[in-house]
mmCIF file of C-alpha atoms in Angstrom:
data_model
loop_
_atom_site.group_PDB
_atom_site.id
_atom_site.type_symbol
_atom_site.label_atom_id
_atom_site.label_comp_id
_atom_site.label_asym_id
_atom_site.label_seq_id
_atom_site.Cartn_x
_atom_site.Cartn_y
_atom_site.Cartn_z
ATOM 1 C CA MET A 1 0.000 0.000 0.000
ATOM 2 C CA SER A 2 0.951 3.636 0.004
ATOM 3 C CA SER A 3 0.283 7.106 1.295
ATOM 4 C CA THR A 4 -2.638 7.399 -1.136
ATOM 5 C CA GLU A 5 -3.891 4.024 -0.218
ATOM 6 C CA LEU A 6 -6.493 3.741 2.529
ATOM 7 C CA PRO A 7 -9.258 2.127 0.488
ATOM 8 C CA ASN A 8 -11.955 2.640 3.114
ATOM 9 C CA LEU A 9 -11.418 6.407 2.783
ATOM 10 C CA LEU A 10 -11.682 6.690 -0.988
ATOM 11 C CA ALA A 11 -14.828 7.238 -3.024
ATOM 12 C CA ALA A 12 -15.331 7.584 -6.756
ATOM 13 C CA THR A 13 -17.446 10.541 -7.832
ATOM 14 C CA ALA A 14 -18.711 11.765 -11.151
ATOM 15 C CA ALA A 15 -16.583 14.683 -12.306
ATOM 16 C CA PRO A 16 -14.935 16.223 -15.359
ATOM 17 C CA LYS A 17 -11.882 14.679 -16.948
ATOM 18 C CA PRO A 18 -9.073 14.423 -14.364
ATOM 19 C CA GLY A 19 -6.090 16.731 -14.550
ATOM 20 C CA ALA A 20 -2.552 15.736 -15.398
ATOM 21 C CA VAL A 21 -0.533 13.418 -13.183
ATOM 22 C CA ALA A 22 2.311 15.099 -11.314
ATOM 23 C CA VAL A 23 5.820 14.438 -12.603
ATOM 24 C CA ALA A 24 8.787 15.208 -10.340
ATOM 25 C CA GLU A 25 11.933 16.931 -11.568
ATOM 26 C CA GLY A 26 14.047 14.530 -13.588
ATOM 27 C CA GLU A 27 11.193 12.091 -14.214
ATOM 28 C CA ARG A 28 9.568 11.054 -17.462
ATOM 29 C CA LEU A 29 6.072 9.660 -17.923
ATOM 30 C CA GLY A 30 5.260 7.323 -20.792
ATOM 31 C CA SER A 31 2.670 4.786 -21.837
ATOM 32 C CA VAL A 32 3.062 1.215 -23.074
ATOM 33 C CA GLY A 33 0.205 -0.425 -24.948
ATOM 34 C CA LEU A 34 -0.242 -4.190 -24.831
ATOM 35 C CA PRO A 35 -3.197 -6.259 -26.064
ATOM 36 C CA GLY A 36 -6.021 -5.533 -23.619
ATOM 37 C CA LEU A 37 -3.747 -3.525 -21.352
ATOM 38 C CA THR A 38 -2.171 -0.063 -21.203
ATOM 39 C CA LEU A 39 0.403 0.768 -18.543
ATOM 40 C CA THR A 40 1.753 4.165 -17.556
ATOM 41 C CA VAL A 41 5.482 4.046 -16.769
ATOM 42 C CA ARG A 42 7.407 6.589 -14.696
ATOM 43 C CA SER A 43 11.167 6.606 -15.276
ATOM 44 C CA ARG A 44 14.352 8.551 -14.772
ATOM 45 C CA PRO A 45 16.990 8.883 -17.516
ATOM 46 C CA PRO A 46 19.890 6.505 -16.794
ATOM 47 C CA VAL A 47 22.894 8.253 -15.246
ATOM 48 C CA ARG A 48 25.157 6.218 -17.537
ATOM 49 C CA PRO A 49 24.727 3.492 -20.172
ATOM 50 C CA GLY A 50 24.621 -0.145 -19.193
ATOM 51 C CA LEU A 51 23.036 0.151 -15.751
ATOM 52 C CA PRO A 52 20.969 -2.903 -14.770
ATOM 53 C CA PRO A 53 17.214 -2.293 -14.968
ATOM 54 C CA ALA A 54 14.967 -1.965 -11.916
ATOM 55 C CA LEU A 55 11.168 -2.035 -11.804
ATOM 56 C CA PHE A 56 9.144 -0.637 -8.888
ATOM 57 C CA VAL A 57 5.567 -1.820 -8.170
ATOM 58 C CA HIS A 58 3.274 0.142 -5.834
ATOM 59 C CA GLY A 59 0.612 -0.990 -3.386
ATOM 60 C CA LEU A 60 -3.183 -0.884 -3.201
ATOM 61 C CA GLY A 61 -4.470 2.582 -4.045
ATOM 62 C CA GLY A 62 -0.973 3.833 -4.786
ATOM 63 C CA SER A 63 0.833 4.695 -7.988
ATOM 64 C CA SER A 64 4.276 5.014 -9.483
ATOM 65 C CA GLN A 65 4.582 8.340 -7.619
ATOM 66 C CA ASN A 66 5.149 6.332 -4.443
ATOM 67 C CA TRP A 67 8.697 5.665 -5.679
ATOM 68 C CA SER A 68 9.624 9.256 -6.567
ATOM 69 C CA ALA A 69 11.562 9.773 -3.323
ATOM 70 C CA LEU A 70 13.554 6.542 -3.647
ATOM 71 C CA MET A 71 14.461 6.466 -7.339
ATOM 72 C CA PRO A 72 16.806 9.507 -7.312
ATOM 73 C CA LEU A 73 18.784 7.843 -4.493
ATOM 74 C CA VAL A 74 19.520 4.720 -6.551
ATOM 75 C CA GLU A 75 19.557 6.059 -10.108
ATOM 76 C CA ASP A 76 23.347 5.814 -10.266
ATOM 77 C CA VAL A 77 23.250 2.036 -9.714
ATOM 78 C CA VAL A 78 20.073 1.010 -11.580
ATOM 79 C CA ASP A 79 17.995 2.153 -14.547
ATOM 80 C CA CYS A 80 14.746 3.097 -12.754
ATOM 81 C CA GLU A 81 11.209 2.460 -13.962
ATOM 82 C CA ALA A 82 7.996 2.405 -11.911
ATOM 83 C CA ILE A 83 4.657 1.296 -13.310
ATOM 84 C CA ASP A 84 1.080 2.263 -12.543
ATOM 85 C CA LEU A 85 -0.770 -1.030 -12.111
ATOM 86 C CA PRO A 86 -3.933 -1.433 -14.225
ATOM 87 C CA GLY A 87 -6.688 0.803 -12.839
ATOM 88 C CA PHE A 88 -4.316 2.849 -10.661
ATOM 89 C CA GLY A 89 -2.320 6.022 -11.130
ATOM 90 C CA ASP A 90 -2.652 6.977 -14.773
ATOM 91 C CA SER A 91 -3.180 3.426 -16.120
ATOM 92 C CA PRO A 92 -6.724 2.619 -17.310
ATOM 93 C CA PRO A 93 -8.497 -0.542 -16.149
ATOM 94 C CA PRO A 94 -7.570 -3.810 -17.877
ATOM 95 C CA ASP A 95 -9.968 -4.936 -20.574
ATOM 96 C CA ASP A 96 -10.621 -8.248 -18.795
ATOM 97 C CA GLY A 97 -11.321 -6.600 -15.406
ATOM 98 C CA ASN A 98 -8.895 -8.971 -13.685
ATOM 99 C CA TYR A 99 -7.553 -7.317 -10.516
ATOM 100 C CA SER A 100 -6.406 -10.508 -8.786
ATOM 101 C CA ILE A 101 -2.823 -10.916 -7.557
ATOM 102 C CA THR A 102 -2.281 -13.252 -10.489
ATOM 103 C CA GLY A 103 -3.820 -10.745 -12.895
ATOM 104 C CA HIS A 104 -1.549 -7.950 -11.680
ATOM 105 C CA ALA A 105 1.470 -10.281 -11.746
ATOM 106 C CA ARG A 106 0.626 -11.230 -15.315
ATOM 107 C CA ALA A 107 0.565 -7.521 -16.228
ATOM 108 C CA VAL A 108 4.069 -7.074 -14.777
ATOM 109 C CA ILE A 109 5.348 -10.156 -16.607
ATOM 110 C CA ARG A 110 3.802 -9.057 -19.893
ATOM 111 C CA TYR A 111 5.396 -5.632 -19.548
ATOM 112 C CA LEU A 112 8.852 -7.076 -18.854
ATOM 113 C CA ASP A 113 8.554 -9.557 -21.709
ATOM 114 C CA ALA A 114 7.326 -6.910 -24.153
ATOM 115 C CA ARG A 115 10.124 -4.500 -23.262
ATOM 116 C CA ALA A 116 12.751 -7.259 -22.984
ATOM 117 C CA ARG A 117 13.946 -5.583 -19.759
ATOM 118 C CA GLY A 118 14.427 -8.708 -17.694
ATOM 119 C CA PRO A 119 16.059 -9.787 -15.595
ATOM 120 C CA VAL A 120 15.395 -6.746 -13.385
ATOM 121 C CA HIS A 121 15.870 -5.714 -9.802
ATOM 122 C CA LEU A 122 12.227 -6.027 -8.786
ATOM 123 C CA VAL A 123 10.855 -3.899 -5.934
ATOM 124 C CA GLY A 124 7.331 -4.016 -4.473
ATOM 125 C CA ASN A 125 5.384 -2.436 -1.612
ATOM 126 C CA SER A 126 2.392 -4.077 0.128
ATOM 127 C CA LEU A 127 0.103 -5.346 -2.650
ATOM 128 C CA GLY A 128 3.075 -4.786 -4.949
ATOM 129 C CA GLY A 129 5.096 -7.044 -2.646
ATOM 130 C CA ALA A 130 2.612 -9.887 -3.089
ATOM 131 C CA ILE A 131 2.580 -9.309 -6.848
ATOM 132 C CA THR A 132 6.361 -9.276 -7.191
ATOM 133 C CA THR A 133 6.677 -12.376 -5.000
ATOM 134 C CA ARG A 134 4.421 -14.213 -7.436
ATOM 135 C CA VAL A 135 6.403 -12.875 -10.405
ATOM 136 C CA ALA A 136 9.722 -13.970 -8.872
ATOM 137 C CA ALA A 137 8.381 -17.457 -8.136
ATOM 138 C CA ALA A 138 6.752 -17.965 -11.530
ATOM 139 C CA ARG A 139 9.430 -16.331 -13.694
ATOM 140 C CA PRO A 140 12.836 -16.486 -11.986
ATOM 141 C CA ASP A 141 14.432 -15.607 -15.323
ATOM 142 C CA LEU A 142 12.961 -12.104 -15.020
ATOM 143 C CA VAL A 143 14.302 -11.270 -11.545
ATOM 144 C CA ARG A 144 17.887 -10.438 -10.485
ATOM 145 C CA THR A 145 17.028 -9.403 -6.925
ATOM 146 C CA LEU A 146 13.762 -8.910 -5.064
ATOM 147 C CA THR A 147 13.066 -6.096 -2.583
ATOM 148 C CA LEU A 148 9.832 -6.191 -0.575
ATOM 149 C CA VAL A 149 8.654 -3.250 1.521
ATOM 150 C CA SER A 150 5.898 -4.340 3.937
ATOM 151 C CA PRO A 151 4.731 -7.088 1.564
ATOM 152 C CA ALA A 152 1.077 -8.130 1.799
ATOM 153 C CA LEU A 153 1.687 -11.795 2.585
ATOM 154 C CA PRO A 154 -1.004 -13.829 4.385
ATOM 155 C CA GLU A 155 -1.322 -13.312 8.146
ATOM 156 C CA LEU A 156 -3.113 -15.653 10.541
ATOM 157 C CA ARG A 157 -4.134 -12.762 12.773
ATOM 158 C CA VAL A 158 -4.730 -9.583 10.808
ATOM 159 C CA GLN A 159 -4.304 -6.345 12.767
ATOM 160 C CA ARG A 160 -7.574 -4.636 13.643
ATOM 161 C CA THR A 161 -6.345 -1.463 11.946
ATOM 162 C CA ALA A 162 -6.165 -3.410 8.652
ATOM 163 C CA VAL A 163 -9.699 -4.839 8.854
ATOM 164 C CA PRO A 164 -11.436 -1.931 7.028
ATOM 165 C CA THR A 165 -9.191 -2.574 4.020
ATOM 166 C CA GLY A 166 -10.218 -6.219 3.931
ATOM 167 C CA LEU A 167 -13.891 -5.246 4.128
ATOM 168 C CA LEU A 168 -13.574 -3.814 0.622
ATOM 169 C CA ALA A 169 -13.697 -7.421 -0.580
ATOM 170 C CA VAL A 170 -17.280 -7.742 0.666
ATOM 171 C CA PRO A 171 -19.750 -7.053 -2.172
ATOM 172 C CA GLY A 172 -21.626 -3.785 -1.693
ATOM 173 C CA VAL A 173 -19.287 -2.271 0.901
ATOM 174 C CA ALA A 174 -17.526 -0.022 -1.612
ATOM 175 C CA GLY A 175 -20.809 1.432 -2.853
ATOM 176 C CA LEU A 176 -22.064 1.944 0.689
ATOM 177 C CA PHE A 177 -18.925 3.764 1.734
ATOM 178 C CA THR A 178 -19.072 5.919 -1.376
ATOM 179 C CA ARG A 179 -22.514 7.140 -0.347
ATOM 180 C CA LEU A 180 -21.557 7.638 3.304
ATOM 181 C CA THR A 181 -18.437 9.676 2.513
ATOM 182 C CA ARG A 182 -19.719 11.750 -0.378
ATOM 183 C CA ASP A 183 -19.172 14.998 1.533
ATOM 184 C CA TRP A 184 -15.640 14.236 2.741
ATOM 185 C CA THR A 185 -13.010 16.635 1.453
ATOM 186 C CA ALA A 186 -9.779 15.558 -0.184
ATOM 187 C CA GLU A 187 -7.902 17.005 2.816
ATOM 188 C CA GLN A 188 -9.881 14.806 5.212
ATOM 189 C CA ARG A 189 -9.208 11.725 3.145
ATOM 190 C CA VAL A 190 -5.483 12.421 2.870
ATOM 191 C CA ARG A 191 -5.165 12.944 6.637
ATOM 192 C CA GLY A 192 -6.862 9.595 7.188
ATOM 193 C CA VAL A 193 -4.607 7.886 4.681
ATOM 194 C CA MET A 194 -1.433 9.320 6.179
ATOM 195 C CA GLY A 195 -2.575 8.485 9.696
ATOM 196 C CA LEU A 196 -2.852 4.847 8.712
ATOM 197 C CA CYS A 197 0.170 4.529 6.435
ATOM 198 C CA TYR A 198 2.856 6.690 8.074
ATOM 199 C CA GLY A 199 4.653 5.878 11.307
ATOM 200 C CA ASP A 200 4.638 9.606 12.120
ATOM 201 C CA PRO A 201 2.319 11.652 9.858
ATOM 202 C CA ALA A 202 3.675 14.854 11.427
ATOM 203 C CA LYS A 203 6.881 14.341 9.431
ATOM 204 C CA VAL A 204 5.051 14.925 6.144
ATOM 205 C CA THR A 205 6.005 18.365 4.850
ATOM 206 C CA PRO A 206 3.325 20.936 3.970
ATOM 207 C CA GLU A 207 4.437 20.636 0.338
ATOM 208 C CA GLY A 208 4.090 16.857 0.482
ATOM 209 C CA PHE A 209 0.635 17.113 2.018
ATOM 210 C CA SER A 210 -0.527 19.613 -0.615
ATOM 211 C CA ALA A 211 0.756 17.363 -3.401
ATOM 212 C CA ALA A 212 -1.105 14.405 -1.894
ATOM 213 C CA VAL A 213 -4.320 16.432 -1.728
ATOM 214 C CA ARG A 214 -4.016 17.408 -5.396
ATOM 215 C CA GLU A 215 -3.463 13.789 -6.351
ATOM 216 C CA MET A 216 -6.461 12.720 -4.247
ATOM 217 C CA GLU A 217 -8.633 15.302 -5.982
ATOM 218 C CA ARG A 218 -7.479 13.961 -9.346
ATOM 219 C CA ARG A 219 -8.201 10.376 -8.391
ATOM 220 C CA LEU A 220 -11.656 11.124 -7.067
ATOM 221 C CA GLN A 221 -12.581 12.175 -10.600
ATOM 222 C CA LEU A 222 -11.758 8.751 -12.038
ATOM 223 C CA PRO A 223 -15.004 6.818 -12.579
ATOM 224 C CA TYR A 224 -13.282 3.445 -12.202
ATOM 225 C CA PHE A 225 -10.968 4.097 -9.266
ATOM 226 C CA TRP A 226 -13.268 2.816 -6.524
ATOM 227 C CA ASP A 227 -14.022 -0.330 -8.520
ATOM 228 C CA ALA A 228 -10.302 -0.969 -9.040
ATOM 229 C CA MET A 229 -9.750 -0.552 -5.298
ATOM 230 C CA ALA A 230 -12.529 -2.953 -4.334
ATOM 231 C CA ARG A 231 -11.597 -5.627 -6.868
ATOM 232 C CA SER A 232 -7.888 -5.436 -5.996
ATOM 233 C CA ALA A 233 -8.697 -5.691 -2.274
ATOM 234 C CA ARG A 234 -10.792 -8.759 -3.078
ATOM 235 C CA GLY A 235 -7.797 -10.145 -4.929
ATOM 236 C CA VAL A 236 -5.649 -9.737 -1.804
ATOM 237 C CA VAL A 237 -8.214 -11.506 0.384
ATOM 238 C CA ASP A 238 -8.555 -14.321 -2.159
ATOM 239 C CA ALA A 239 -4.765 -14.731 -2.237
ATOM 240 C CA TYR A 240 -4.676 -14.905 1.571
ATOM 241 C CA THR A 241 -7.056 -17.880 1.528
ATOM 242 C CA LEU A 242 -5.378 -19.714 -1.345
ATOM 243 C CA GLY A 243 -3.427 -22.799 -0.315
ATOM 244 C CA GLY A 244 -1.233 -25.357 -2.012
ATOM 245 C CA GLN A 245 1.452 -24.510 -4.526
ATOM 246 C CA HIS A 246 -0.284 -21.245 -5.451
ATOM 247 C CA GLY A 247 -0.258 -19.944 -1.873
ATOM 248 C CA LEU A 248 1.940 -16.880 -1.429
ATOM 249 C CA TRP A 249 4.026 -18.387 1.374
ATOM 250 C CA ARG A 250 4.685 -21.493 -0.733
ATOM 251 C CA GLN A 251 5.687 -19.237 -3.617
ATOM 252 C CA ALA A 252 7.960 -17.214 -1.309
ATOM 253 C CA GLU A 253 9.847 -20.434 -0.574
ATOM 254 C CA ARG A 254 10.401 -20.929 -4.306
ATOM 255 C CA VAL A 255 11.967 -17.507 -4.926
ATOM 256 C CA LEU A 256 15.591 -17.946 -6.004
ATOM 257 C CA ALA A 257 16.623 -14.288 -6.176
ATOM 258 C CA PRO A 258 18.478 -12.622 -3.278
ATOM 259 C CA THR A 259 15.737 -10.868 -1.315
ATOM 260 C CA LEU A 260 15.676 -7.737 0.852
ATOM 261 C CA LEU A 261 12.760 -7.472 3.300
ATOM 262 C CA VAL A 262 11.914 -4.068 4.790
ATOM 263 C CA TYR A 263 9.455 -3.799 7.684
ATOM 264 C CA GLY A 264 8.341 -0.838 9.791
ATOM 265 C CA ALA A 265 7.721 -1.338 13.505
ATOM 266 C CA ARG A 266 4.835 1.173 13.359
ATOM 267 C CA ASP A 267 3.076 -0.486 10.422
ATOM 268 C CA LEU A 268 -0.704 -0.577 10.993
ATOM 269 C CA LEU A 269 -1.485 -2.570 7.851
ATOM 270 C CA VAL A 270 1.141 -5.327 7.646
ATOM 271 C CA SER A 271 2.058 -6.682 11.045
ATOM 272 C CA TYR A 272 5.668 -6.265 12.146
ATOM 273 C CA ARG A 273 5.323 -9.774 13.603
ATOM 274 C CA MET A 274 5.497 -11.181 10.066
ATOM 275 C CA ALA A 275 9.063 -9.958 9.468
ATOM 276 C CA ARG A 276 10.803 -13.020 10.894
ATOM 277 C CA LYS A 277 8.390 -15.411 9.193
ATOM 278 C CA ALA A 278 9.128 -13.750 5.876
ATOM 279 C CA ALA A 279 12.878 -13.823 6.502
ATOM 280 C CA ALA A 280 12.655 -17.565 7.121
ATOM 281 C CA ALA A 281 10.451 -18.208 4.067
ATOM 282 C CA PHE A 282 12.652 -16.539 1.445
ATOM 283 C CA ARG A 283 15.687 -18.780 1.061
ATOM 284 C CA ASP A 284 18.295 -16.045 0.430
ATOM 285 C CA SER A 285 17.012 -13.119 2.450
ATOM 286 C CA ARG A 286 18.080 -10.226 4.615
ATOM 287 C CA LEU A 287 15.874 -8.186 6.906
ATOM 288 C CA LEU A 288 15.876 -4.436 7.522
ATOM 289 C CA THR A 289 13.635 -3.240 10.346
ATOM 290 C CA LEU A 290 12.939 0.466 10.856
ATOM 291 C CA THR A 291 11.596 1.318 14.302
ATOM 292 C CA GLU A 292 10.122 4.737 13.480
ATOM 293 C CA VAL A 293 8.518 3.778 10.169
ATOM 294 C CA GLY A 294 5.047 2.630 9.178
ATOM 295 C CA HIS A 295 3.776 1.018 5.991
ATOM 296 C CA VAL A 296 5.602 2.979 3.291
ATOM 297 C CA ALA A 297 9.283 2.995 4.213
ATOM 298 C CA MET A 298 10.362 4.058 0.718
ATOM 299 C CA MET A 299 8.457 7.321 1.288
ATOM 300 C CA GLU A 300 9.082 7.748 5.025
ATOM 301 C CA ASP A 301 12.786 6.848 5.122
ATOM 302 C CA PRO A 302 13.976 6.504 1.517
ATOM 303 C CA ARG A 303 17.657 6.902 2.426
ATOM 304 C CA SER A 304 17.676 3.839 4.681
ATOM 305 C CA VAL A 305 15.856 1.818 2.043
ATOM 306 C CA ALA A 306 18.275 3.045 -0.633
ATOM 307 C CA THR A 307 21.264 2.087 1.503
ATOM 308 C CA ALA A 308 19.918 -1.432 2.056
ATOM 309 C CA PHE A 309 19.063 -1.782 -1.630
ATOM 310 C CA ARG A 310 22.595 -0.754 -2.622
ATOM 311 C CA GLU A 311 24.082 -3.306 -0.236
ATOM 312 C CA LEU A 312 21.837 -6.007 -1.688
ATOM 313 C CA LEU A 313 23.087 -5.213 -5.178
ATOM 314 C CA LEU A 314 26.685 -5.005 -4.036
ATOM 315 C CA ASP A 315 26.588 -8.402 -2.332
ATOM 316 C CA ALA A 316 24.831 -9.884 -5.347
ATOM 317 C CA GLY A 317 27.649 -8.639 -7.565
ATOM 318 C CA GLU A 318 25.306 -6.246 -9.348
ATOM 319 C CA SER A 319 26.726 -2.894 -8.272
ATOM 320 C CA SER A 320 30.039 -1.089 -8.140
ATOM 321 C CA GLY A 321 28.609 1.554 -5.809
ATOM 322 C CA THR A 322 30.074 2.369 -2.427
ATOM 323 C CA GLY A 323 27.021 1.204 -0.509
ATOM 324 C CA GLY A 324 25.804 4.578 0.761
ATOM 325 C CA ALA A 325 22.624 6.323 -0.336
ATOM 326 C CA ARG A 326 24.139 9.595 -1.498
ATOM 327 C CA GLY A 327 26.672 9.131 1.300
ATOM 328 C CA VAL A 328 23.972 9.083 4.019
ATOM 329 C CA ARG A 329 23.226 6.174 6.363
ATOM 330 C CA SER A 330 20.651 6.245 9.129
ATOM 331 C CA PRO A 331 21.466 4.641 12.490
ATOM 332 C CA GLU A 332 18.783 2.033 11.804
ATOM 333 C CA ALA A 333 20.327 1.159 8.475
ATOM 334 C CA GLU A 334 23.712 0.730 10.150
ATOM 335 C CA ALA A 335 22.268 -2.179 12.137
ATOM 336 C CA GLY A 336 20.265 -3.340 9.164
ATOM 337 C CA PRO A 337 20.626 -5.801 6.341
ATOM 338 C CA ARG A 338 24.001 -7.411 6.946
ATOM 339 C CA ASP A 339 23.569 -7.789 10.705
ATOM 340 C CA ALA A 340 20.010 -9.094 10.359
ATOM 341 C CA ARG A 341 20.504 -11.313 7.337
ATOM 342 C CA THR A 342 18.729 -14.656 7.390
ATOM 343 C CA GLY A 343 18.402 -17.618 5.095
ATOM 344 C CA SER A 344 21.130 -19.195 3.010
ATOM 345 C CA GLY A 345 23.189 -16.025 3.063
ATOM 346 C CA SER A 346 23.672 -16.089 6.836
#
């Protein structure tokens, strides 16, 4: 998930054509058309030729903008691209209406195959973490390394603060909430989102809050956004109940790529308790825990995430960088990936 993600606070409304999507300095926005599918892609020009490709996948209700703080910190070691999943950001809904984890994973695979970008350094947050786990298990040839930020992997005891998100999967709930929240302002919705997704919402700058409000206003004009939210939430719930070889934990065990796991101790959506289980499930994994962070570490503490990502690439023989995110390391990152590594790399 992401800072624009709280599905039980979003409501689609009839409105004029939405405005343009924000593009940060140094970013480019493009569109890739595939049969039955169109994906918007946010990228940064490579710092130098020959950098290995990286693909970033956002969470439920998010967009490629969720990676705008992290990509500049790693653009000298990877060629950065972030996609808007079908029905989110600036990507229209898929023609087949498939918002399941498998459907989203298939969209990622089709994009990588069509662009011949694989193998990539694959990065996912929340829903994007579940999607990229499935991609890495099904198509190991497409993945060099895997980085998961608060991945939405099945939990036996879901936190109470995450229950409203799961309720989106219940038929009729989305429409009911739309009617009940018709008079909510974009500012109210954004405050609710940030309160759920950030470890400390007070750290969001006034400029960041204003940008989030503008993006919320744009999204509320999309006639399909609420439907995409509800169907994708249903896809998460369905994936949580799926067993056997298609279960996400079973697929995590099949991932061959070196894996970085990032968890926030203040996460209200993905329980911090799942960090050790995930570290044990992925065979070649390392764990970075951030005590002051919530659900979207790449937005709350991008420098620590960038540092851990660089170290992952360096140890995998994929980077000639020095290991520092622009020369900055947080105290939490200092005690991070190498000291907390688990799995076959320990």
